[in-house]
CSV table of C-alpha atoms and ligand atoms in Angstrom, one decimal:
chain,number,residue,atom,x,y,z
A,444,MET,CA,0.0,0.0,0.0
A,445,VAL,CA,1.2,3.5,-0.8
A,446,THR,CA,0.6,6.1,1.9
A,447,LYS,CA,1.3,9.8,1.7
A,448,ALA,CA,2.0,12.9,3.8
A,449,ILE,CA,2.1,16.5,2.7
A,450,THR,CA,4.8,19.0,3.5
A,451,ALA,CA,6.4,22.0,1.8
A,452,ALA,CA,9.8,23.3,0.5
A,453,THR,CA,11.0,26.8,0.1
A,454,ALA,CA,12.2,28.6,-3.0
A,455,GLY,CA,13.5,32.1,-2.2
A,456,ILE,CA,11.0,33.5,0.3
A,457,ASP,CA,8.1,31.5,-1.3
A,458,ALA,CA,7.2,27.8,-0.7
A,459,TYR,CA,5.4,25.1,-2.6
A,460,LYS,CA,3.6,21.9,-1.6
A,461,ILE,CA,5.5,18.6,-1.6
A,462,GLU,CA,3.9,15.2,-1.5
A,463,ILE,CA,5.7,12.4,0.2
A,464,GLU,CA,4.8,8.9,-0.9
A,465,VAL,CA,5.8,5.9,1.1
A,466,ASP,CA,5.8,2.3,-0.1
A,467,VAL,CA,7.1,-0.9,1.3
A,468,VAL,CA,8.1,-3.8,-0.9
A,469,ASN,CA,9.1,-7.3,0.0
A,470,SER,CA,12.9,-7.2,-0.2
A,471,LEU,CA,15.9,-6.9,2.0
A,472,PRO,CA,15.4,-4.1,4.6
A,473,SER,CA,16.6,-0.8,3.3
A,474,ILE,CA,15.4,2.8,2.8
A,475,ASN,CA,15.6,4.7,-0.4
A,476,ILE,CA,14.7,8.4,-0.8
A,477,VAL,CA,14.0,9.5,-4.3
A,478,GLY,CA,13.0,12.8,-5.8
A,479,LEU,CA,16.2,15.0,-5.6
A,480,PRO,CA,16.8,15.0,-1.9
A,481,ASP,CA,19.9,16.8,-0.6
A,482,ASN,CA,22.2,15.4,2.1
A,483,ALA,CA,20.1,16.6,5.0
A,484,VAL,CA,17.0,15.0,3.5
A,485,ASN,CA,19.0,11.7,2.8
A,486,GLU,CA,20.1,11.6,6.4
A,487,ALA,CA,16.4,11.7,7.4
A,488,ARG,CA,16.5,7.9,6.9
A,489,GLU,CA,18.5,7.3,10.0
A,490,ARG,CA,16.8,9.9,12.2
A,491,VAL,CA,13.3,8.7,11.2
A,492,ARG,CA,14.1,5.1,11.9
A,493,SER,CA,15.5,5.8,15.4
A,494,ALA,CA,12.7,8.3,16.2
A,495,ILE,CA,9.9,5.8,15.3
A,496,LYS,CA,11.5,2.9,17.2
A,497,ASN,CA,12.3,5.1,20.2
A,498,SER,CA,8.8,6.5,20.3
A,499,GLY,CA,7.5,2.9,20.8
A,500,PHE,CA,6.2,2.2,17.3
A,501,SER,CA,7.1,-0.6,15.0
A,502,PHE,CA,9.1,0.0,11.8
A,503,PRO,CA,8.2,-1.7,8.5
A,504,LYS,CA,10.1,-4.7,7.5
A,505,GLY,CA,11.3,-4.8,3.9
A,506,ARG,CA,12.5,-2.2,1.4
A,507,LEU,CA,11.1,1.2,2.0
A,508,ILE,CA,10.8,3.6,-0.9
A,509,ILE,CA,10.1,7.3,-0.2
A,510,ASN,CA,9.3,9.5,-3.1
A,511,LEU,CA,9.3,13.3,-2.8
A,512,ALA,CA,7.1,14.8,-5.5
A,513,PRO,CA,7.4,16.9,-7.7
A,514,ALA,CA,10.6,15.1,-8.4
A,515,ASP,CA,12.3,17.7,-10.5
A,516,ILE,CA,12.9,20.2,-7.7
A,517,ARG,CA,15.8,19.8,-5.3
A,518,LYS,CA,14.6,19.3,-1.7
A,519,GLU,CA,16.8,20.6,1.1
A,520,GLY,CA,16.6,21.0,4.8
A,521,THR,CA,15.4,18.8,7.7
A,522,ASN,CA,11.7,19.7,7.8
A,523,PHE,CA,11.0,16.5,5.8
A,524,ASP,CA,11.8,14.2,8.8
A,525,LEU,CA,8.4,14.5,10.3
A,526,PRO,CA,6.2,14.0,7.2
A,527,ILE,CA,8.4,11.0,6.2
A,528,ALA,CA,7.8,9.5,9.7
A,529,ILE,CA,4.1,10.2,9.4
A,530,GLY,CA,4.0,8.4,6.0
A,531,ILE,CA,5.8,5.4,7.5
A,532,LEU,CA,3.5,5.3,10.6
A,533,LYS,CA,0.5,5.3,8.3
A,534,GLU,CA,2.1,2.4,6.4
A,535,GLU,CA,2.3,0.6,9.8
A,536,GLY,CA,-1.4,1.1,10.3
A,537,ILE,CA,-1.3,3.9,12.8
A,538,ALA,CA,-4.6,5.9,12.6
A,539,ILE,CA,-3.5,9.2,11.0
A,540,PRO,CA,-6.0,10.5,8.4
A,541,ASP,CA,-4.7,10.1,4.9
A,542,ASP,CA,-6.3,13.4,3.6
A,543,ASN,CA,-5.2,16.2,1.3
A,544,GLU,CA,-5.8,18.9,3.8
A,545,THR,CA,-3.2,18.2,6.6
A,546,ALA,CA,0.5,18.9,6.4
A,547,PHE,CA,3.5,18.2,8.6
A,548,LEU,CA,6.9,19.8,9.0
A,549,GLY,CA,9.7,19.3,11.5
A,550,GLU,CA,13.1,17.7,12.2
A,551,LEU,CA,13.2,14.6,14.4
A,552,SER,CA,15.6,13.8,17.2
A,553,LEU,CA,16.6,10.2,17.6
A,554,ASP,CA,14.4,10.0,20.7
A,555,GLY,CA,11.3,11.0,18.8
A,556,SER,CA,11.1,14.7,19.9
A,557,ILE,CA,10.5,17.3,17.3
A,558,ARG,CA,13.1,20.0,16.7
A,559,LYS,CA,12.5,23.5,15.3
A,560,VAL,CA,13.3,24.2,11.7
A,561,ASN,CA,14.0,27.3,9.6
A,562,GLY,CA,11.6,28.8,7.1
A,563,VAL,CA,8.3,27.9,8.9
A,564,LEU,CA,6.6,31.1,8.1
A,565,PRO,CA,7.1,30.9,4.3
A,566,LEU,CA,6.4,27.1,4.4
A,567,VAL,CA,3.1,27.5,6.2
A,568,SER,CA,2.1,30.5,4.0
A,569,GLY,CA,2.8,28.3,0.9
A,570,LEU,CA,0.8,25.4,2.3
A,571,LYS,CA,-2.2,27.7,3.0
A,572,ASP,CA,-2.0,29.0,-0.5
A,573,ALA,CA,-2.0,25.4,-1.7
A,574,GLY,CA,-5.3,24.8,0.1
A,575,ILE,CA,-4.0,23.0,3.2
A,576,LYS,CA,-6.3,23.5,6.2
A,577,THR,CA,-4.2,22.1,9.1
A,578,VAL,CA,-0.5,22.0,9.7
A,579,PHE,CA,1.6,20.3,12.4
A,580,VAL,CA,4.8,22.1,13.2
A,581,PRO,CA,7.5,21.9,15.9
A,582,GLU,CA,6.3,23.4,19.2
A,583,GLU,CA,9.0,26.0,19.1
A,584,ASN,CA,7.8,27.2,15.7
A,585,ALA,CA,4.1,27.2,16.5
A,586,ARG,CA,3.7,31.0,17.2
A,587,GLU,CA,5.6,31.8,14.0
A,588,ALA,CA,3.4,29.5,12.0
A,589,ALA,CA,0.2,30.9,13.6
A,590,LEU,CA,1.1,34.3,12.1
A,591,ILE,CA,-0.4,33.0,8.9
A,592,GLN,CA,-4.2,33.4,9.4
A,593,GLY,CA,-6.7,31.0,8.0
A,594,ILE,CA,-4.9,27.7,8.7
A,595,ASN,CA,-5.1,25.6,11.8
A,596,VAL,CA,-1.7,25.3,13.5
A,597,TYR,CA,-0.7,22.6,16.0
A,598,GLY,CA,2.7,22.8,17.8
A,599,ALA,CA,3.9,19.3,18.7
A,600,ALA,CA,6.8,18.4,20.9
A,601,SER,CA,7.2,14.8,19.8
A,602,LEU,CA,6.1,12.2,17.3
A,603,GLY,CA,4.0,10.6,20.0
A,604,ASP,CA,2.1,13.9,20.5
A,605,ILE,CA,0.9,13.7,17.0
A,606,VAL,CA,-0.2,10.1,17.1
A,607,ASN,CA,-2.0,10.8,20.4
A,608,HIS,CA,-3.7,13.8,18.8
A,609,PHE,CA,-5.5,11.6,16.4
A,610,ALA,CA,-6.2,9.0,19.1
A,611,GLU,CA,-7.5,10.3,22.5
A,612,THR,CA,-5.5,13.4,23.4
A,613,PRO,CA,-5.9,16.3,20.9
A,614,LEU,CA,-3.3,19.0,20.9
A,615,LYS,CA,-4.4,22.6,21.5
A,616,PRO,CA,-4.3,24.8,18.4
A,617,THR,CA,-1.9,27.7,18.5
A,618,VAL,CA,-3.6,31.1,17.9
A,619,VAL,CA,-1.9,34.4,17.8
A,620,ASN,CA,-3.3,37.9,17.3
A,621,ILE,CA,-1.1,39.5,14.8
A,622,ASN,CA,-2.1,43.0,16.0
A,623,ASP,CA,-0.4,42.2,19.4
A,624,PHE,CA,2.9,42.3,17.6
A,625,LEU,CA,2.5,45.3,15.4
A,626,GLY,CA,2.9,48.6,17.1
A,627,MET,CA,4.9,46.7,19.7
A,628,HIS,CA,7.9,49.0,19.5
A,629,SER,CA,8.0,52.7,20.0
A,630,GLU,CA,10.6,55.4,19.5
A,631,GLN,CA,12.1,54.6,22.9
A,632,ASP,CA,13.3,51.3,21.5
A,633,TYR,CA,16.1,53.0,19.6
A,634,VAL,CA,19.5,53.3,21.2
A,635,TYR,CA,20.6,56.0,18.9
A,636,ASP,CA,18.6,59.3,18.7
A,637,PHE,CA,19.3,62.4,16.7
A,638,LYS,CA,18.8,64.5,19.9
A,639,ASP,CA,22.3,63.2,20.9
A,640,VAL,CA,23.9,64.5,17.7
A,641,LYS,CA,25.2,68.1,18.1
A,642,GLY,CA,25.1,70.4,15.2
A,643,GLN,CA,25.3,69.0,11.6
A,644,GLN,CA,21.9,70.5,10.7
A,645,LYS,CA,22.5,70.1,7.0
A,646,ALA,CA,23.4,66.4,7.2
A,647,LYS,CA,20.5,65.7,9.5
A,648,LYS,CA,18.1,67.4,7.1
A,649,ALA,CA,19.6,65.3,4.3
A,650,LEU,CA,18.9,62.1,6.3
A,651,GLU,CA,15.4,63.2,7.0
A,652,ILE,CA,14.9,63.7,3.2
A,653,ALA,CA,16.4,60.3,2.6
A,654,ALA,CA,14.0,58.6,5.1
A,655,ALA,CA,11.0,60.5,3.7
A,656,GLY,CA,11.6,59.8,0.0
A,657,GLY,CA,13.5,56.5,0.2
A,658,HIS,CA,16.7,58.1,-1.3
A,659,ASN,CA,20.1,56.6,-1.0
A,660,VAL,CA,22.7,58.7,0.7
A,661,LEU,CA,26.5,59.0,0.7
A,662,MET,CA,28.1,61.0,3.5
A,663,SER,CA,31.7,62.2,3.1
A,664,GLY,CA,33.6,63.6,6.1
A,665,SER,CA,36.7,63.4,8.2
A,666,PRO,CA,37.0,60.8,11.1
A,667,GLY,CA,35.2,62.2,14.1
A,668,SER,CA,32.6,64.1,12.1
A,669,GLY,CA,29.8,61.9,13.5
A,670,LYS,CA,28.7,60.4,10.2
A,671,THR,CA,28.7,56.9,11.6
A,672,LEU,CA,26.6,58.0,14.6
A,673,MET,CA,24.1,59.7,12.3
A,674,ALA,CA,23.9,56.6,10.1
A,675,LYS,CA,23.0,54.7,13.3
A,676,CYS,CA,20.3,57.2,14.2
A,677,PHE,CA,18.8,56.9,10.7
A,678,ALA,CA,16.8,53.8,11.7
A,679,SER,CA,15.0,55.7,14.4
A,680,ILE,CA,13.3,58.1,11.9
A,681,LEU,CA,12.0,55.5,9.5
A,682,PRO,CA,8.2,54.9,9.4
A,683,PRO,CA,6.8,51.8,11.1
A,684,LEU,CA,6.4,48.6,9.1
A,685,GLU,CA,3.1,47.8,7.5
A,686,LEU,CA,1.7,44.4,8.3
A,687,GLU,CA,2.4,43.1,4.8
A,688,GLU,CA,6.0,44.3,5.0
A,689,ALA,CA,6.4,42.8,8.4
A,690,ILE,CA,5.3,39.3,7.1
A,691,GLU,CA,7.6,39.6,4.1
A,692,LEU,CA,10.5,40.5,6.2
A,693,THR,CA,9.8,37.8,8.7
A,694,LYS,CA,9.8,35.2,5.9
A,695,ILE,CA,13.4,36.4,5.1
A,696,TYR,CA,14.5,36.1,8.7
A,697,SER,CA,12.7,32.8,9.0
A,698,ILE,CA,14.5,31.1,6.1
A,699,SER,CA,17.8,32.6,7.3
A,700,GLY,CA,17.3,31.0,10.8
A,701,LEU,CA,17.5,34.4,12.4
A,702,LEU,CA,14.1,34.4,14.1
A,703,GLU,CA,13.8,34.1,17.8
A,704,SER,CA,10.9,31.9,19.0
A,705,ASP,CA,9.7,34.5,21.5
A,706,LYS,CA,9.6,37.2,18.7
A,707,PRO,CA,7.9,35.4,15.8
A,708,LEU,CA,7.3,38.6,13.9
A,709,ILE,CA,9.9,41.2,12.8
A,710,THR,CA,8.3,44.5,13.7
A,711,LYS,CA,11.3,46.9,13.2
A,712,ARG,CA,12.8,48.0,10.0
A,713,PRO,CA,16.2,46.3,9.8
A,714,TYR,CA,19.5,48.1,10.0
A,715,ARG,CA,22.4,46.1,8.6
A,716,ALA,CA,25.9,47.5,9.0
A,717,VAL,CA,28.3,45.7,6.6
A,718,HIS,CA,32.1,45.7,7.0
A,719,HIS,CA,34.3,46.1,4.0
A,720,THR,CA,35.9,42.7,4.7
A,721,ALA,CA,32.6,40.8,4.3
A,722,SER,CA,32.5,38.3,1.5
A,723,PRO,CA,30.5,39.0,-1.7
A,724,ASN,CA,28.3,36.0,-0.9
A,725,GLY,CA,27.7,37.3,2.6
A,726,ILE,CA,26.6,40.7,1.2
A,727,ILE,CA,24.7,39.6,-1.9
A,728,GLY,CA,23.6,36.1,-0.9
A,729,GLY,CA,24.6,32.7,-2.3
A,730,GLY,CA,27.2,30.1,-1.4
A,731,ILE,CA,27.0,26.3,-1.3
A,732,ASN,CA,23.8,26.4,0.7
A,733,PRO,CA,22.5,29.7,-0.6
A,734,LYS,CA,21.2,32.0,2.0
A,735,PRO,CA,19.9,35.6,1.7
A,736,GLY,CA,22.8,38.1,1.9
A,737,GLU,CA,22.9,41.4,3.9
A,738,ILE,CA,21.1,43.2,1.1
A,739,THR,CA,18.1,41.0,1.6
A,740,LEU,CA,18.3,41.1,5.4
A,741,ALA,CA,18.2,44.9,4.9
A,742,HIS,CA,15.0,44.7,2.9
A,743,ARG,CA,12.6,47.5,3.8
A,744,GLY,CA,15.3,49.0,6.0
A,745,VAL,CA,18.8,50.3,5.9
A,746,LEU,CA,22.1,48.9,4.5
A,747,PHE,CA,24.9,50.8,6.0
A,748,LEU,CA,28.3,50.7,4.3
A,749,ASP,CA,30.9,52.4,6.5
A,750,GLU,CA,34.3,53.3,4.9
A,751,MET,CA,32.6,52.8,1.5
A,752,ALA,CA,35.8,53.5,-0.5
A,753,GLU,CA,37.5,50.5,1.3
A,754,PHE,CA,35.0,48.0,-0.2
A,755,PRO,CA,36.4,45.9,-3.0
A,756,ARG,CA,35.3,47.4,-6.2
A,757,ASN,CA,33.6,44.2,-7.4
A,758,VAL,CA,31.5,44.1,-4.3
A,759,LEU,CA,30.3,47.7,-4.9
A,760,GLU,CA,29.6,46.9,-8.5
A,761,VAL,CA,27.4,43.9,-7.8
A,762,LEU,CA,25.2,46.2,-5.5
A,763,ARG,CA,24.2,48.2,-8.6
A,764,GLN,CA,21.6,45.8,-10.0
A,765,PRO,CA,19.8,45.1,-6.8
A,766,MET,CA,19.7,48.8,-6.1
A,767,GLU,CA,18.0,49.3,-9.5
A,768,ASP,CA,15.6,46.3,-9.3
A,769,GLY,CA,14.9,46.0,-5.6
A,770,GLU,CA,15.7,42.3,-5.8
A,771,VAL,CA,18.6,40.0,-6.3
A,772,THR,CA,18.8,36.8,-8.4
A,773,ILE,CA,21.0,34.0,-7.1
A,774,SER,CA,21.7,31.4,-9.8
A,775,ARG,CA,22.0,27.8,-8.8
A,776,THR,CA,22.0,24.4,-10.4
A,777,ARG,CA,18.5,23.7,-11.7
A,778,LEU,CA,17.0,26.8,-10.0
A,779,SER,CA,17.6,30.4,-9.7
A,780,ILE,CA,16.2,32.1,-6.7
A,781,LYS,CA,15.0,35.6,-6.3
A,782,TYR,CA,15.3,37.4,-3.0
A,783,PRO,CA,13.8,40.8,-2.3
A,784,ALA,CA,16.4,43.6,-1.6
A,785,LYS,CA,14.7,46.9,-1.4
A,786,PHE,CA,16.8,48.8,1.0
A,787,THR,CA,18.0,52.4,1.6
A,788,LEU,CA,21.7,52.6,1.2
A,789,ILE,CA,23.6,54.8,3.6
A,790,GLY,CA,27.3,55.1,2.7
A,791,ALA,CA,30.0,56.9,4.7
A,792,MET,CA,33.5,57.6,3.5
A,793,ASN,CA,36.5,59.8,4.2
A,794,PRO,CA,37.1,62.5,1.7
A,795,CYS,CA,40.6,61.2,1.0
A,796,PRO,CA,42.9,58.3,2.2
A,797,CYS,CA,44.2,60.3,5.2
A,798,GLY,CA,40.7,61.5,6.0
A,799,PHE,CA,41.4,65.3,6.4
A,800,LEU,CA,40.9,66.8,3.0
A,801,GLY,CA,39.0,70.1,3.6
A,802,ASP,CA,39.3,69.8,7.4
A,803,LYS,CA,39.6,73.1,9.2
A,804,GLU,CA,42.3,72.0,11.7
A,805,LYS,CA,44.2,69.1,10.3
A,806,GLN,CA,46.3,69.1,7.1
A,807,CYS,CA,45.6,66.6,4.4
A,808,THR,CA,48.8,64.7,3.5
A,809,CYS,CA,47.5,63.0,0.3
A,810,SER,CA,48.7,63.6,-3.2
A,811,ASP,CA,46.2,64.6,-5.9
A,812,PHE,CA,46.8,61.2,-7.5
A,813,GLN,CA,46.0,59.3,-4.2
A,814,ILE,CA,42.8,61.3,-3.7
A,815,LYS,CA,41.7,60.7,-7.3
A,816,ARG,CA,42.3,57.0,-7.1
A,817,TYR,CA,40.5,56.8,-3.7
A,818,LEU,CA,37.4,58.5,-5.0
A,819,SER,CA,37.3,56.6,-8.2
A,820,LYS,CA,36.5,53.4,-6.2
A,821,ILE,CA,32.9,54.6,-6.2
A,822,SER,CA,32.0,54.4,-9.8
A,823,GLY,CA,29.8,56.7,-11.8
A,824,PRO,CA,27.1,54.1,-12.4
A,825,LEU,CA,26.9,53.4,-8.6
A,826,LEU,CA,26.8,57.1,-7.8
A,827,ASP,CA,23.9,57.4,-10.3
A,828,ARG,CA,21.8,55.4,-7.8
A,829,ILE,CA,22.7,57.7,-4.9
A,830,ASP,CA,20.4,60.7,-4.8
A,831,LEU,CA,22.0,62.6,-1.9
A,832,ILE,CA,25.7,63.2,-1.5
A,833,ILE,CA,26.6,65.3,1.5
A,834,ASN,CA,29.6,66.7,3.1
A,835,VAL,CA,29.8,66.2,6.8
A,836,PRO,CA,32.5,68.5,8.2
A,837,ARG,CA,34.2,67.7,11.5
A,838,LEU,CA,33.3,70.2,14.2
A,839,SER,CA,36.1,71.7,16.3
A,840,SER,CA,35.9,71.3,20.1
A,841,ASP,CA,35.1,75.1,20.3
A,842,GLU,CA,32.3,74.8,17.8
A,843,LEU,CA,30.9,71.8,19.7
A,844,ILE,CA,30.9,73.7,23.0
A,845,ASN,CA,29.3,76.8,21.4
A,846,ILE,CA,26.3,74.8,20.2
A,847,LYS,CA,23.7,75.8,22.7
A,848,THR,CA,20.5,74.8,21.0
A,849,GLU,CA,18.9,71.5,21.8
A,850,SER,CA,18.9,69.0,18.9
A,851,GLU,CA,15.5,67.9,17.7
A,852,SER,CA,14.6,64.3,18.7
A,853,SER,CA,14.2,61.4,16.3
A,854,ALA,CA,10.6,61.1,17.4
A,855,GLU,CA,9.9,64.7,16.1
A,856,ILE,CA,11.7,64.1,12.8
A,857,ARG,CA,9.9,60.7,12.4
A,858,LYS,CA,6.5,62.4,12.5
A,859,ARG,CA,7.3,64.5,9.5
A,860,VAL,CA,8.8,61.5,7.7
A,861,ILE,CA,5.6,59.4,8.3
A,862,ASN,CA,3.5,62.3,7.0
A,863,ALA,CA,5.6,62.7,3.9
A,864,ARG,CA,5.4,59.0,3.2
A,865,LYS,CA,1.6,59.1,3.6
A,866,ILE,CA,1.4,61.8,0.9
A,867,GLN,CA,3.6,59.7,-1.4
A,868,THR,CA,1.6,56.5,-0.9
A,869,GLU,CA,-1.6,58.3,-1.8
A,870,ARG,CA,-0.1,60.1,-4.8
A,871,TYR,CA,1.5,56.9,-6.2
A,872,LYS,CA,-1.4,54.5,-5.4
A,873,ASP,CA,-1.9,53.8,-9.1
A,874,GLU,CA,1.7,53.8,-10.1
A,875,GLY,CA,3.0,50.7,-8.3
A,876,ILE,CA,5.7,52.7,-6.4
A,877,PHE,CA,5.8,54.0,-2.9
A,878,THR,CA,8.4,56.7,-2.7
A,879,ASN,CA,9.8,59.6,-4.8
A,880,SER,CA,13.2,57.8,-5.1
A,881,GLU,CA,11.4,55.2,-7.4
A,882,LEU,CA,10.1,57.8,-9.9
A,883,ASN,CA,11.1,57.0,-13.5
A,884,PRO,CA,11.8,59.9,-16.0
A,885,LYS,CA,8.2,59.7,-17.3
A,886,GLN,CA,6.8,59.9,-13.8
A,887,ILE,CA,9.2,62.7,-12.9
A,888,LYS,CA,7.6,64.7,-15.7
A,889,LYS,CA,4.2,64.0,-14.4
A,890,TYR,CA,4.7,64.5,-10.6
A,891,CYS,CA,7.5,67.0,-10.5
A,892,ALA,CA,6.0,69.7,-12.7
A,893,LEU,CA,7.4,73.2,-12.0
A,894,ASP,CA,5.9,76.6,-12.4
A,895,LYS,CA,7.5,79.0,-14.8
A,896,GLU,CA,9.6,80.8,-12.2
A,897,SER,CA,11.0,77.6,-10.6
A,898,SER,CA,11.6,76.1,-14.0
A,899,GLU,CA,13.7,79.1,-15.1
A,900,PHE,CA,15.6,79.0,-11.8
A,901,LEU,CA,16.5,75.4,-12.2
A,902,LYS,CA,17.5,75.9,-15.8
A,903,ILE,CA,20.0,78.6,-14.8
A,904,ALA,CA,21.3,76.4,-12.0
A,905,ALA,CA,21.7,73.5,-14.4
A,906,GLN,CA,23.9,75.6,-16.6
A,907,LYS,CA,25.9,77.1,-13.8
A,908,TYR,CA,26.7,73.7,-12.3
A,909,SER,CA,26.6,71.9,-15.7
A,910,LEU,CA,24.1,69.3,-14.4
A,911,SER,CA,23.6,66.3,-16.6
A,912,GLY,CA,20.2,64.9,-17.3
A,913,ARG,CA,20.5,62.3,-14.5
A,914,LYS,CA,21.5,64.9,-11.9
A,915,PHE,CA,18.8,67.2,-13.1
A,916,HIS,CA,16.3,64.4,-12.4
A,917,ARG,CA,17.9,63.7,-9.0
A,918,ILE,CA,17.4,67.4,-8.0
A,919,LEU,CA,13.7,67.1,-9.0
A,920,LYS,CA,13.1,64.0,-7.0
A,921,ILE,CA,14.8,65.5,-3.9
A,922,SER,CA,12.8,68.7,-4.4
A,923,ARG,CA,9.6,66.6,-4.5
A,924,THR,CA,10.5,65.0,-1.2
A,925,ILE,CA,11.4,68.4,0.3
A,926,ALA,CA,8.0,69.7,-0.8
A,927,ASP,CA,6.2,66.6,0.7
A,928,LEU,CA,8.0,67.1,4.0
A,929,ALA,CA,6.7,70.7,3.9
A,930,CYS,CA,3.2,69.4,3.0
A,931,SER,CA,3.3,71.5,-0.1
A,932,LYS,CA,1.3,70.2,-3.1
A,933,ASN,CA,3.6,72.0,-5.6
A,934,ILE,CA,7.3,72.1,-5.8
A,935,GLU,CA,8.2,75.7,-5.0
A,936,LEU,CA,11.4,77.6,-5.8
A,937,SER,CA,12.5,77.3,-2.2
A,938,HIS,CA,12.4,73.5,-2.4
A,939,ILE,CA,14.6,73.5,-5.4
A,940,SER,CA,17.1,75.8,-4.0
A,941,GLN,CA,17.3,73.6,-0.9
A,942,ALA,CA,17.7,70.5,-3.0
A,943,LEU,CA,20.6,72.2,-4.9
A,944,GLN,CA,22.5,72.5,-1.6
A,945,TYR,CA,23.1,68.8,-1.6
A,946,ARG,CA,26.1,67.9,-3.5
A,947,VAL,CA,25.3,65.9,-6.6
A,948,ASP,CA,28.8,64.8,-7.3
A,949,MET,CA,31.9,63.5,-5.6
A,950,PRO,CA,33.8,65.9,-3.4
A,951,ASP,CA,36.6,66.6,-5.7
A,952,LYS,CA,34.4,67.3,-8.7
A,953,VAL,CA,32.1,69.9,-7.1
B,107,ZN,ZN1,44.1,63.3,2.8
């Protein structure tokens, strides 16, 4: 008799249904798993046999054939242990319903207990989409699974628990109220707050514009200018995650194994600081067992590259495509996987190798050639994807002491950012974009129209600074965000002149 059990496998942050068929034939005892299993799935044979025996159930005598269907997709991971065991138990006549509406996922210990697995959120989400009504998951993953509404979730601690569930001791379904998690964090949760950053009004305003319009930023300044601290503060002024974004982000962290069982939903926009020694696979994603890279972990949040000019050029270059597309494709044998990667890039760099070019107190010791070579690390095409380039001068101790005014708190800035985002969401509801940074040339024409006076002003500025078409568009996009922050329907002359204050080129070329 052939029995079956349903489970799922992930592809990127999505998942699809897998059917496991078990058959026993009269032959010498052995177990064969077919249907493109990877090593971890193949090793299920030993775990499943011990788990079944040690749970007090009998194990079929003869040759066991386990087929994972569809057969043309590689199956990886350990979540197949439990459904394979269920299929075998059914084969042994244990009363577990052989229906098409119940699925199982989990890794088995040799003693029959069920261990937590990665990717439960996308797996359960995929099962629900495939019409599954009930899913059994490891107890530790139950809350994460229950974030998917409209499917019954049971958390089980052992194989015995599941058999008993269908006999006389039903498990309790796990139910979570998703709204309990959202709005869970407030401004106080952030360690770094703009109120602790003295001075640097222009840089702070640029970061506010970046947060409001989703623009990428590059800060150039001497060591000690506070650019790293400001980059850390940036996360505290971003708008809260919408539910859909939170689920999407949680899927990413779930398959990466970065979800804590007591915090099943990611509720904060991520802030990923990447060091220049990180491997390309670590940043972009990939490797032998491909995992999402930093750019995907930074999805809907911030990717911070400190000392940006120190990054290997090839690493910076591979960032370009994801920055353009908002996703990254990782090619593999038989399958290429797409991971989302819509992040705001914050870059920081010194103005020259020694760090003190343009500093008021310290002398720069670099030659022109050294400076040129250093700055050329950030290529033109990459710069084209960075809307705001700002100079962050180091303040002298006298200047710092003389700053008497209190700095505005992140909470205050965040209010304006949220408001500006709302205006953009409403304006672009039929365009399929969310922020001004995503505007294409056609949309710029439509949404960044200027009156005659402003148009003349920008034309003169374009001639004076010899702005290329791309830079011209950048100025318009930033002006649109500045206008949104001021709750102004139209882009005014003052918004354009403010946008022009932000450097649109590398330090040595301005
Ligand atoms: Zn220097």
